[in-house]
Amino acid sequence: MHEHDLRRLIEDVREGSLPRRSFIGQMVSLGLSAPMASMMLMHAGVAQAQATPAYKPTKRGGGGTLKALFWQGATLLQPHFANGTKDQEGSRIFYEPLASWDNDGNLVPILAAEIPTRENGGLTPDGKSVVWKLKKGVTWHDGQPFTADDCIFTWEFAKDPATAAITSKVYQDVVCTKVDSHTFRVTYPKPTPFWAQPFVASDGMIIPKHLFAPYLGAKSREAPNNLKPVGTGPYKFVDFKPGDMVRGEINPNYHMANRPFFDAIEVKGGGDAPSAARAVLQTGEYDYAWNLQVEDEVLKRMEAGGKGRAHVIPSGDIEFVQLNLLDPWTEVEGERAHLKTKHFAFTDPAVREAMSMLCDRKGIQENIYGRTGIATSNFLNNPAKFRSPNTKYEFNIDKAGQLLDAAGWKKGADGVREKGGKKLKFVFQTSVNSLRQKEQAVIKQACQKAGIDLELKSVTASVFFSSDVGNPDTYGKFWCDMQMYTTTMTQPDPERFMDQYLAKEASTKANKWLGRNITRWSSDEYEKTYVAAESELDPVKRAALFIRLNDLPIKDNVIIPLISRPRVRGASLKLVSALSGWDLDFSGLHSWFKEA
């Protein structure tokens, strides 16, 4: 379809001559995704359909206890310090944003009275201002009223450099002003096509001013409520054992009618993905299991038990390998992997390119992931509009060896390549997970044949994904040569997802290793392209800019994309869960229920 035809269809939807559903159907028939089609309309300023999850219960409570398994247990319950999905999910039980994303890429109001549009005056045509109207009558779990003051405070809290919030980038460049007790304005310094980032989804959870105001800035980590949340969500805090258990009880004053269905919630942490899958799919001990990164054949055997089934939800999540361009073994100015250092081998482009050729993506998909993952050469895979056609992957051990030979890395007597007295021996770390250990083994075998020696390191998931500044084994520190994990895309727009390669997001001691740029790679072209994408209101041109952003770190081989991962969750046959591939699992928790 030509660009002018696409623009005509968008205008037809705006004018009402073409139903929104028909437009999305046409885009899907062209190979695009429904969320991408919705985002195209949103970028063009077309009001979106208000999606409401199907919900059958006619009264609040009565559903007993919802028992969920998260084999990576939450370690804190402060959403703006949540350095990984497990902590974001734990926080989301209690805290809420103004809006969340449904599985079709629509914004759904949570604490907002409505989604801002041009029609209701919430969006300005120049893309520089958004007005949010808040629900009235909402209270915090301690009975205090929720108002615009809490939203303004959340902005002040997150943007303060002394707070060192993981969400700081989302809030630092905007200005929030109060209009009245339940209305406030977000102003952007430039045209902003993706305005639905502050106060939305995982980055947008609102915290209460009356409890956190005494701990603004440098005192932020001392707040007692970092571990004892007081939110507006469907469940009130009961108990928390970091890495082990989160308990909540029904919020009798929840602001949505007849919700929640369950009287209490228990989220058990620890263990591993296979045992979590077994407890839901096979034995029925639990109602729900998160992130079933388990071989597909194993999942199918468990599903045969008849107690539950695996839900495969399309998303933008990516399993990938990072190569460290810095020296993780030498301490400079009290910091390993300091920005002033260089890695002895991965600063050589030939070594990085060889490593990419030694990752058998197709084999990993066919023999490990099956229906739960797709081999890819792209970091940004969904929505389809942003998927690059310019990259490719190749598994070729011989060619990798030739690259290394040409670069002067010759095999020694022990079969390991060396140059200038340095051997190609690397520590390759990931989280403890049977699937990931198999991925590591596949890569190690190919590397061994090519003359590269990998020492495989597996770190307990609750440690690896922790934001504990005193722990040396967190993925945010990246104090090894290579590491592998999945990074999640929590919205159907790549702006926040692709900030992971900005220089200002580098993970360092100064920001308590909470920066999102864990590779610490940087590029002037990337910086300029990202700035252009941030303010490009034309959706077609904007997509082209994000494709370029995808291509730059991949063609530099600083990252090695492996598997585009749909989200795989396990649920009992009776559990009805509102799941989205573009938001947290618990973003729709208020709408979960059990069939009779």
mmCIF file of N, CA and C in Angstrom, residues 344 408-409 417-424:
data_model
loop_
_atom_site.group_PDB
_atom_site.id
_atom_site.type_symbol
_atom_site.label_atom_id
_atom_site.label_comp_id
_atom_site.label_asym_id
_atom_site.label_seq_id
_atom_site.Cartn_x
_atom_site.Cartn_y
_atom_site.Cartn_z
ATOM 1 N N PHE A 344 39.126 -5.967 26.173
ATOM 2 C CA PHE A 344 40.304 -6.363 25.401
ATOM 3 C C PHE A 344 39.945 -7.001 24.061
ATOM 4 N N GLY A 408 43.702 -11.485 13.225
ATOM 5 C CA GLY A 408 44.912 -11.780 13.990
ATOM 6 C C GLY A 408 44.703 -12.615 15.234
ATOM 7 N N TRP A 409 43.500 -13.152 15.418
ATOM 8 C CA TRP A 409 43.234 -14.017 16.573
ATOM 9 C C TRP A 409 43.496 -15.459 16.148
ATOM 10 N N ARG A 417 41.856 -19.246 20.751
ATOM 11 C CA ARG A 417 42.477 -18.153 19.987
ATOM 12 C C ARG A 417 43.056 -17.087 20.916
ATOM 13 N N GLU A 418 44.151 -16.496 20.452
ATOM 14 C CA GLU A 418 44.781 -15.448 21.236
ATOM 15 C C GLU A 418 45.442 -14.426 20.323
ATOM 16 N N LYS A 419 45.707 -13.269 20.923
ATOM 17 C CA LYS A 419 46.362 -12.182 20.184
ATOM 18 C C LYS A 419 46.981 -11.248 21.210
ATOM 19 N N GLY A 420 48.248 -10.955 21.021
ATOM 20 C CA GLY A 420 48.932 -10.053 21.950
ATOM 21 C C GLY A 420 48.939 -10.561 23.375
ATOM 22 N N GLY A 421 48.945 -11.866 23.535
ATOM 23 C CA GLY A 421 48.972 -12.457 24.875
ATOM 24 C C GLY A 421 47.615 -12.553 25.549
ATOM 25 N N LYS A 422 46.563 -12.167 24.849
ATOM 26 C CA LYS A 422 45.206 -12.228 25.392
ATOM 27 C C LYS A 422 44.425 -13.338 24.697
ATOM 28 N N LYS A 423 43.826 -14.214 25.485
ATOM 29 C CA LYS A 423 43.041 -15.309 24.936
ATOM 30 C C LYS A 423 41.553 -14.955 24.874
ATOM 31 N N LEU A 424 40.877 -15.535 23.885
ATOM 32 C CA LEU A 424 39.438 -15.323 23.768
ATOM 33 C C LEU A 424 38.713 -16.242 24.751
#
